[in-house]
Amino acid sequence: MSQTKFVSNWKGIGSVPETYVCPPEKRVGVSVKKKIPVIDLATEDRDLLSKKVLDVSQEFGFFQVINHGVSKALVEETMRVSREFHAMSSEDKEMECSKDPNKSCLIYSSTPNYEKEELHLWKDSLRLICYPNLNKNVQFWPQNPPKFREVMEAYLVVMKKFSLEILEVLSEGLGLEKEYFSGGMSNNPEFLVHHYPPCPNPSLTLGLNKHADPTVITILFQDVNGLQFLKDGEWIDVDPLPDAFLVNLGYVFEVISNGKMKAAEHRVVTNTTTSRQSLAYGVYPENNMTIEPSKCFINEANPPHYRTLEFKDFVNKLRSKHPDREMAMKFISFNQPY
Ligand SMILES: O=C(O)CCC(=O)C(=O)O
Ligand SMILES: [Fe+2]
């Protein structure tokens, strides 16, 4: 029988198959431990909170959030059903994800482009699309493991509220109107549940390539370390704080701020002993939204540095080839030859 493509279903794999071996220049090198900024959302002084969020967003492009008000039990339940889902047989996973004629639920290994890509990533992912209507889409999502639908729906409702809170704080800090992101700019969220099994040789593989997200922001929950951010030419390990979420800025945010903030580049490395799971809630605009620098950041001294694009063109381009930052800028920025 041929080997299943889902790495989560491989048994007793002793070495890394050739199609997963990164070329030497892409392999994991040295990473450093640095203090990751922490935002306490329960801080009562709102001005202080938005100033701190603004400062760390400008300096790092990512931060951890504590005292966020999201129930620990709900996060644990979401992690549990996700783990159970990825532990099911390949056939069951595919069958459970094939129920929606509109394809709001997709299971894939590596990337959705598995068949065509030259190099595979050491992960499996489940993608759940919330647009146009979460409670309609959810009816077609997996019925196994039991409670999957109700737990995912509950988590996604809470994440929508949480993401708007973070976006409000960011808007206040930047001097945008408080509601800037609350309509079509955030109405198309996508949820990815990534599962990275232990890997016999982490120095040869990657769980996820270096990239920045084509989102407004992404809100991530992770159980064990493996996530790294690139800052000032160094890869920094993000060791998760208990119960904390990690927020990172995406390219949409960078464009709206006219480059005042930068999308944070990151990647995931594998390890030999522990499987890793992450819940990535990506805030996306609706497809017909116009993405361009906000008028707030444009004046004679600061002309727009980014093109005006419809979100569907913006995202299609940024997703099609998983470009690195330089390639992405060729498409979205005025400062690079197109
Ligand atoms: O698994 C992780 O920690 C990162 C996931 C991620 O970067 C993404 O989904 O864009
Ligand atoms: Fe990402």
CSV table of C-alpha atoms and ligand atoms in Angstrom, one decimal:
chain,number,residue,atom,x,y,z
A,1,MET,CA,0.0,0.0,0.0
A,2,SER,CA,1.4,3.5,-0.8
A,3,GLN,CA,2.3,5.8,2.0
A,4,THR,CA,-0.6,8.2,2.9
A,5,LYS,CA,0.3,11.8,2.1
A,6,PHE,CA,-0.8,13.0,5.6
A,7,VAL,CA,2.3,13.1,7.8
A,8,SER,CA,0.1,12.8,10.9
A,9,ASN,CA,-0.7,9.3,9.8
A,10,TRP,CA,2.8,8.0,9.2
A,11,LYS,CA,3.9,5.3,11.5
A,12,GLY,CA,7.5,4.7,12.6
A,13,ILE,CA,9.1,6.9,10.0
A,14,GLY,CA,12.9,6.6,10.5
A,15,SER,CA,14.2,9.2,8.1
A,16,VAL,CA,13.1,12.2,6.1
A,17,PRO,CA,11.8,11.3,2.6
A,18,GLU,CA,13.6,13.2,-0.2
A,19,THR,CA,10.6,15.4,-1.1
A,20,TYR,CA,10.7,16.9,2.4
A,21,VAL,CA,14.5,17.7,2.4
A,22,CYS,CA,15.0,21.5,2.1
A,23,PRO,CA,17.9,22.8,0.0
A,24,PRO,CA,20.8,23.8,2.2
A,25,GLU,CA,20.1,27.5,2.0
A,26,LYS,CA,16.6,27.1,3.4
A,27,ARG,CA,17.5,24.9,6.3
A,28,VAL,CA,17.0,25.9,9.9
A,29,GLY,CA,20.2,27.5,11.3
A,30,VAL,CA,20.7,29.3,14.6
A,31,SER,CA,17.9,30.9,16.4
A,32,VAL,CA,18.0,33.1,19.5
A,33,LYS,CA,15.9,33.5,22.7
A,34,LYS,CA,14.7,37.1,23.2
A,35,LYS,CA,12.1,38.7,25.3
A,36,ILE,CA,8.8,38.7,23.3
A,37,PRO,CA,6.6,41.6,24.1
A,38,VAL,CA,3.5,40.8,26.2
A,39,ILE,CA,0.3,42.9,26.2
A,40,ASP,CA,-2.0,42.7,29.2
A,41,LEU,CA,-5.4,43.3,27.8
A,42,ALA,CA,-6.8,43.9,31.3
A,43,THR,CA,-4.8,47.1,31.6
A,44,GLU,CA,-7.3,49.7,32.6
A,45,ASP,CA,-5.5,52.8,31.2
A,46,ARG,CA,-6.7,52.6,27.6
A,47,ASP,CA,-4.3,55.3,26.3
A,48,LEU,CA,-1.4,53.4,27.8
A,49,LEU,CA,-2.6,50.2,26.3
A,50,SER,CA,-2.9,51.5,22.8
A,51,LYS,CA,0.4,53.2,23.0
A,52,LYS,CA,2.1,50.0,24.1
A,53,VAL,CA,0.4,48.0,21.4
A,54,LEU,CA,1.5,50.6,18.8
A,55,ASP,CA,5.1,50.6,20.1
A,56,VAL,CA,5.5,46.9,20.1
A,57,SER,CA,3.7,46.5,16.7
A,58,GLN,CA,6.1,49.0,15.2
A,59,GLU,CA,9.2,47.4,16.7
A,60,PHE,CA,8.3,43.7,16.4
A,61,GLY,CA,5.2,43.3,14.3
A,62,PHE,CA,4.1,40.6,16.8
A,63,PHE,CA,3.2,40.3,20.5
A,64,GLN,CA,1.7,37.9,23.0
A,65,VAL,CA,-1.6,38.8,24.7
A,66,ILE,CA,-2.5,37.8,28.2
A,67,ASN,CA,-5.7,38.4,30.3
A,68,HIS,CA,-7.6,38.4,27.0
A,69,GLY,CA,-10.9,37.1,28.4
A,70,VAL,CA,-11.0,34.0,26.1
A,71,SER,CA,-12.1,31.0,28.2
A,72,LYS,CA,-9.3,28.6,28.9
A,73,ALA,CA,-11.8,25.7,28.8
A,74,LEU,CA,-12.9,26.7,25.3
A,75,VAL,CA,-9.3,26.9,24.0
A,76,GLU,CA,-8.5,23.5,25.5
A,77,GLU,CA,-11.6,22.0,24.0
A,78,THR,CA,-10.7,23.4,20.6
A,79,MET,CA,-7.2,22.0,20.9
A,80,ARG,CA,-8.6,18.6,21.9
A,81,VAL,CA,-11.1,18.2,19.0
A,82,SER,CA,-8.4,19.4,16.7
A,83,ARG,CA,-5.9,16.8,18.0
A,84,GLU,CA,-8.6,14.1,17.7
A,85,PHE,CA,-9.4,15.2,14.2
A,86,HIS,CA,-5.7,15.0,13.0
A,87,ALA,CA,-5.4,11.6,14.6
A,88,MET,CA,-8.2,10.1,12.5
A,89,SER,CA,-7.4,7.9,9.5
A,90,SER,CA,-6.6,9.7,6.2
A,91,GLU,CA,-9.8,8.3,4.7
A,92,ASP,CA,-12.0,9.6,7.5
A,93,LYS,CA,-10.4,13.0,7.5
A,94,GLU,CA,-11.0,13.4,3.8
A,95,MET,CA,-14.5,12.0,4.0
A,96,GLU,CA,-15.4,14.4,6.9
A,97,CYS,CA,-14.1,17.4,4.9
A,98,SER,CA,-15.9,16.6,1.7
A,99,LYS,CA,-19.5,17.4,2.9
A,100,ASP,CA,-19.7,21.1,1.9
A,101,PRO,CA,-20.4,21.7,-1.8
A,102,ASN,CA,-19.0,25.2,-1.3
A,103,LYS,CA,-15.7,23.8,0.1
A,104,SER,CA,-15.6,25.8,3.3
A,105,CYS,CA,-13.7,22.9,4.8
A,106,LEU,CA,-10.4,21.5,3.4
A,107,ILE,CA,-7.9,19.1,4.8
A,108,TYR,CA,-4.5,19.1,3.1
A,109,SER,CA,-0.9,18.1,3.8
A,110,SER,CA,1.9,20.7,3.4
A,111,THR,CA,0.1,23.3,1.3
A,112,PRO,CA,-3.1,23.1,-0.8
A,113,ASN,CA,-0.7,22.9,-3.8
A,114,TYR,CA,0.8,19.5,-2.6
A,115,GLU,CA,0.5,17.8,-6.0
A,116,LYS,CA,2.5,20.5,-7.8
A,117,GLU,CA,5.0,21.7,-5.2
A,118,GLU,CA,8.6,20.5,-5.4
A,119,LEU,CA,9.2,20.5,-1.6
A,120,HIS,CA,6.7,19.4,1.0
A,121,LEU,CA,6.3,20.9,4.5
A,122,TRP,CA,6.2,18.7,7.6
A,123,LYS,CA,2.6,19.4,8.5
A,124,ASP,CA,-1.0,18.7,7.9
A,125,SER,CA,-3.6,21.5,8.0
A,126,LEU,CA,-7.3,21.8,8.3
A,127,ARG,CA,-8.8,25.0,6.8
A,128,LEU,CA,-12.2,26.3,7.8
A,129,ILE,CA,-13.7,29.3,6.0
A,130,CYS,CA,-16.2,31.4,7.9
A,131,TYR,CA,-17.5,33.6,5.0
A,132,PRO,CA,-20.2,34.4,4.1
A,133,ASN,CA,-21.9,32.9,7.1
A,134,LEU,CA,-20.3,30.9,9.9
A,135,ASN,CA,-23.4,29.2,11.1
A,136,LYS,CA,-24.4,28.1,7.6
A,137,ASN,CA,-20.9,26.8,6.8
A,138,VAL,CA,-20.6,24.9,10.1
A,139,GLN,CA,-23.5,22.5,9.1
A,140,PHE,CA,-21.2,21.0,6.5
A,141,TRP,CA,-18.1,20.6,8.7
A,142,PRO,CA,-16.9,17.3,10.2
A,143,GLN,CA,-19.3,15.4,12.5
A,144,ASN,CA,-16.3,13.5,13.8
A,145,PRO,CA,-14.8,13.8,16.3
A,146,PRO,CA,-18.0,14.3,18.2
A,147,LYS,CA,-18.6,17.9,19.2
A,148,PHE,CA,-16.3,19.2,16.5
A,149,ARG,CA,-18.9,21.5,15.0
A,150,GLU,CA,-20.1,23.1,18.2
A,151,VAL,CA,-16.6,23.6,19.6
A,152,MET,CA,-15.3,25.1,16.4
A,153,GLU,CA,-18.3,27.4,16.0
A,154,ALA,CA,-18.0,28.6,19.7
A,155,TYR,CA,-14.2,29.2,19.3
A,156,LEU,CA,-14.7,31.2,16.0
A,157,VAL,CA,-17.4,33.4,17.5
A,158,VAL,CA,-15.1,34.2,20.4
A,159,MET,CA,-12.2,34.8,18.1
A,160,LYS,CA,-14.2,37.3,16.0
A,161,LYS,CA,-14.9,39.4,19.0
A,162,PHE,CA,-11.4,39.1,20.3
A,163,SER,CA,-9.9,40.1,17.0
A,164,LEU,CA,-12.1,43.2,16.8
A,165,GLU,CA,-10.9,44.2,20.3
A,166,ILE,CA,-7.3,44.0,19.2
A,167,LEU,CA,-8.0,45.8,16.0
A,168,GLU,CA,-9.8,48.6,18.0
A,169,VAL,CA,-6.7,49.0,20.2
A,170,LEU,CA,-4.5,49.1,17.2
A,171,SER,CA,-6.7,51.6,15.4
A,172,GLU,CA,-6.8,53.9,18.4
A,173,GLY,CA,-3.0,53.8,18.7
A,174,LEU,CA,-2.6,54.6,15.0
A,175,GLY,CA,-5.1,57.4,15.0
A,176,LEU,CA,-7.6,55.6,12.8
A,177,GLU,CA,-11.3,55.7,13.7
A,178,LYS,CA,-12.1,53.0,16.2
A,179,GLU,CA,-14.4,51.1,13.9
A,180,TYR,CA,-12.0,51.1,10.9
A,181,PHE,CA,-11.7,47.3,10.8
A,182,SER,CA,-15.1,46.3,12.0
A,183,GLY,CA,-17.0,45.9,8.7
A,184,GLY,CA,-15.9,44.4,5.4
A,185,MET,CA,-12.2,44.8,6.5
A,186,SER,CA,-12.5,41.9,8.9
A,187,ASN,CA,-15.5,40.0,7.6
A,188,ASN,CA,-13.8,37.1,5.9
A,189,PRO,CA,-11.9,35.2,8.6
A,190,GLU,CA,-10.2,31.9,7.9
A,191,PHE,CA,-9.2,29.4,10.5
A,192,LEU,CA,-6.2,27.0,10.1
A,193,VAL,CA,-5.6,24.1,12.4
A,194,HIS,CA,-2.0,23.0,11.8
A,195,HIS,CA,-0.6,19.7,13.1
A,196,TYR,CA,3.2,19.2,13.0
A,197,PRO,CA,4.2,15.6,14.0
A,198,PRO,CA,7.6,14.8,15.4
A,199,CYS,CA,10.2,14.6,12.6
A,200,PRO,CA,13.3,12.3,12.6
A,201,ASN,CA,15.6,15.1,11.4
A,202,PRO,CA,14.4,18.7,12.1
A,203,SER,CA,17.6,20.1,10.6
A,204,LEU,CA,16.5,19.0,7.1
A,205,THR,CA,12.8,20.0,7.2
A,206,LEU,CA,10.5,22.9,7.8
A,207,GLY,CA,7.0,22.9,9.3
A,208,LEU,CA,6.3,26.1,7.5
A,209,ASN,CA,8.4,28.2,5.2
A,210,LYS,CA,9.5,31.8,5.9
A,211,HIS,CA,6.5,34.0,5.1
A,212,ALA,CA,4.4,36.9,6.3
A,213,ASP,CA,0.6,36.5,6.3
A,214,PRO,CA,-1.6,38.2,3.7
A,215,THR,CA,-4.0,39.0,6.6
A,216,VAL,CA,-4.9,42.1,8.5
A,217,ILE,CA,-3.7,40.4,11.6
A,218,THR,CA,-3.4,36.7,12.6
A,219,ILE,CA,-4.2,35.4,16.1
A,220,LEU,CA,-2.4,32.2,17.0
A,221,PHE,CA,-2.6,29.7,19.8
A,222,GLN,CA,0.2,27.2,20.0
A,223,ASP,CA,0.8,24.4,22.5
A,224,VAL,CA,4.6,23.9,22.2
A,225,ASN,CA,7.4,26.0,20.7
A,226,GLY,CA,8.5,25.8,17.1
A,227,LEU,CA,7.3,29.2,15.9
A,228,GLN,CA,10.1,31.7,15.0
A,229,PHE,CA,10.0,35.3,13.9
A,230,LEU,CA,12.6,37.2,11.9
A,231,LYS,CA,13.7,40.4,13.5
A,232,ASP,CA,16.8,42.4,12.5
A,233,GLY,CA,18.2,39.4,10.6
A,234,GLU,CA,17.8,37.0,13.5
A,235,TRP,CA,15.4,34.2,14.0
A,236,ILE,CA,13.7,34.5,17.4
A,237,ASP,CA,12.0,31.6,19.1
A,238,VAL,CA,8.5,32.3,20.5
A,239,ASP,CA,8.2,30.1,23.5
A,240,PRO,CA,4.5,30.1,24.3
A,241,LEU,CA,3.4,31.7,27.6
A,242,PRO,CA,0.6,29.6,29.2
A,243,ASP,CA,-2.8,30.6,27.9
A,244,ALA,CA,-1.4,33.5,25.8
A,245,PHE,CA,-2.3,34.2,22.2
A,246,LEU,CA,0.2,35.5,19.7
A,247,VAL,CA,-0.8,38.3,17.4
A,248,ASN,CA,1.1,39.1,14.3
A,249,LEU,CA,0.5,41.8,11.7
A,250,GLY,CA,-0.1,40.9,8.1
A,251,TYR,CA,0.5,42.6,4.7
A,252,VAL,CA,-3.0,44.2,4.7
A,253,PHE,CA,-2.1,46.0,7.9
A,254,GLU,CA,1.2,47.1,6.5
A,255,VAL,CA,-0.5,48.6,3.4
A,256,ILE,CA,-3.2,50.5,5.4
A,257,SER,CA,-0.5,52.0,7.7
A,258,ASN,CA,1.5,53.0,4.6
A,259,GLY,CA,4.4,51.0,5.9
A,260,LYS,CA,4.4,52.5,9.4
A,261,MET,CA,3.9,48.9,10.6
A,262,LYS,CA,5.5,45.9,8.8
A,263,ALA,CA,4.1,42.4,8.3
A,264,ALA,CA,6.1,40.1,10.5
A,265,GLU,CA,8.0,37.3,8.8
A,266,HIS,CA,7.9,33.9,10.5
A,267,ARG,CA,8.3,30.2,10.1
A,268,VAL,CA,7.8,26.9,12.0
A,269,VAL,CA,10.6,24.4,12.8
A,270,THR,CA,10.0,20.8,13.7
A,271,ASN,CA,11.3,18.7,16.6
A,272,THR,CA,12.1,15.0,17.2
A,273,THR,CA,9.9,14.3,20.2
A,274,THR,CA,6.7,16.2,20.5
A,275,SER,CA,3.9,16.8,18.0
A,276,ARG,CA,2.9,20.5,17.8
A,277,GLN,CA,-0.5,22.0,17.1
A,278,SER,CA,-1.5,25.5,16.4
A,279,LEU,CA,-4.8,27.3,15.9
A,280,ALA,CA,-4.3,30.2,13.4
A,281,TYR,CA,-7.2,32.7,13.1
A,282,GLY,CA,-6.6,34.9,10.1
A,283,VAL,CA,-8.5,38.2,9.8
A,284,TYR,CA,-9.2,38.9,6.1
A,285,PRO,CA,-11.2,41.6,4.3
A,286,GLU,CA,-14.0,40.7,2.0
A,287,ASN,CA,-12.9,40.0,-1.6
A,288,ASN,CA,-14.2,43.2,-3.0
A,289,MET,CA,-12.7,45.5,-0.4
A,290,THR,CA,-10.2,48.1,-1.7
A,291,ILE,CA,-6.8,47.7,0.0
A,292,GLU,CA,-4.7,50.9,0.0
A,293,PRO,CA,-2.9,53.2,2.5
A,294,SER,CA,-5.3,55.1,4.7
A,295,LYS,CA,-5.6,58.8,4.0
A,296,CYS,CA,-4.5,59.4,7.6
A,297,PHE,CA,-0.9,58.5,6.7
A,298,ILE,CA,-0.6,60.3,3.4
A,299,ASN,CA,0.7,63.9,3.0
A,300,GLU,CA,3.2,65.7,0.9
A,301,ALA,CA,6.2,64.2,2.8
A,302,ASN,CA,4.6,60.7,2.8
A,303,PRO,CA,3.1,59.7,-0.6
A,304,PRO,CA,1.4,56.3,-0.8
A,305,HIS,CA,4.1,53.6,-0.8
A,306,TYR,CA,1.7,50.8,-1.8
A,307,ARG,CA,-0.7,50.2,-4.7
A,308,THR,CA,-4.4,50.3,-4.5
A,309,LEU,CA,-5.7,46.7,-5.1
A,310,GLU,CA,-8.9,44.8,-4.7
A,311,PHE,CA,-8.4,42.3,-1.9
A,312,LYS,CA,-9.1,39.3,-4.1
A,313,ASP,CA,-6.2,40.3,-6.5
A,314,PHE,CA,-4.0,41.1,-3.5
A,315,VAL,CA,-4.5,37.8,-1.8
A,316,ASN,CA,-4.4,35.6,-5.0
A,317,LYS,CA,-1.0,37.0,-5.9
A,318,LEU,CA,0.4,36.7,-2.4
A,319,ARG,CA,-0.9,33.1,-2.0
A,320,SER,CA,-0.1,31.7,-5.4
A,321,LYS,CA,3.6,31.3,-5.0
A,322,HIS,CA,4.1,31.9,-1.3
A,323,PRO,CA,6.5,34.7,-2.1
A,324,ASP,CA,9.2,36.0,0.2
A,325,ARG,CA,9.0,39.6,1.3
A,326,GLU,CA,10.9,40.9,-1.6
A,327,MET,CA,8.6,39.2,-4.1
A,328,ALA,CA,5.5,40.3,-2.2
A,329,MET,CA,6.7,43.9,-2.3
A,330,LYS,CA,7.1,43.7,-6.1
A,331,PHE,CA,3.4,43.2,-6.3
A,332,ILE,CA,2.0,45.5,-3.5
A,333,SER,CA,4.5,48.3,-3.2
A,334,PHE,CA,5.2,51.3,-5.5
A,335,ASN,CA,8.9,51.4,-4.4
A,336,GLN,CA,9.8,48.3,-6.3
A,337,PRO,CA,9.8,47.6,-10.1
A,338,TYR,CA,6.7,45.6,-10.9
B,1,LIG,O1,1.8,27.1,13.3
B,1,LIG,C1,2.2,28.2,13.6
B,1,LIG,O2,2.7,28.5,14.7
B,1,LIG,C2,2.2,29.3,12.5
B,1,LIG,C3,1.1,29.2,11.5
B,1,LIG,C4,1.2,30.3,10.5
B,1,LIG,O3,2.2,31.0,10.4
B,1,LIG,C5,0.1,30.5,9.5
B,1,LIG,O4,-0.9,29.8,9.5
B,1,LIG,O5,0.3,31.5,8.7
B,2,FE,FE,1.8,32.7,9.2
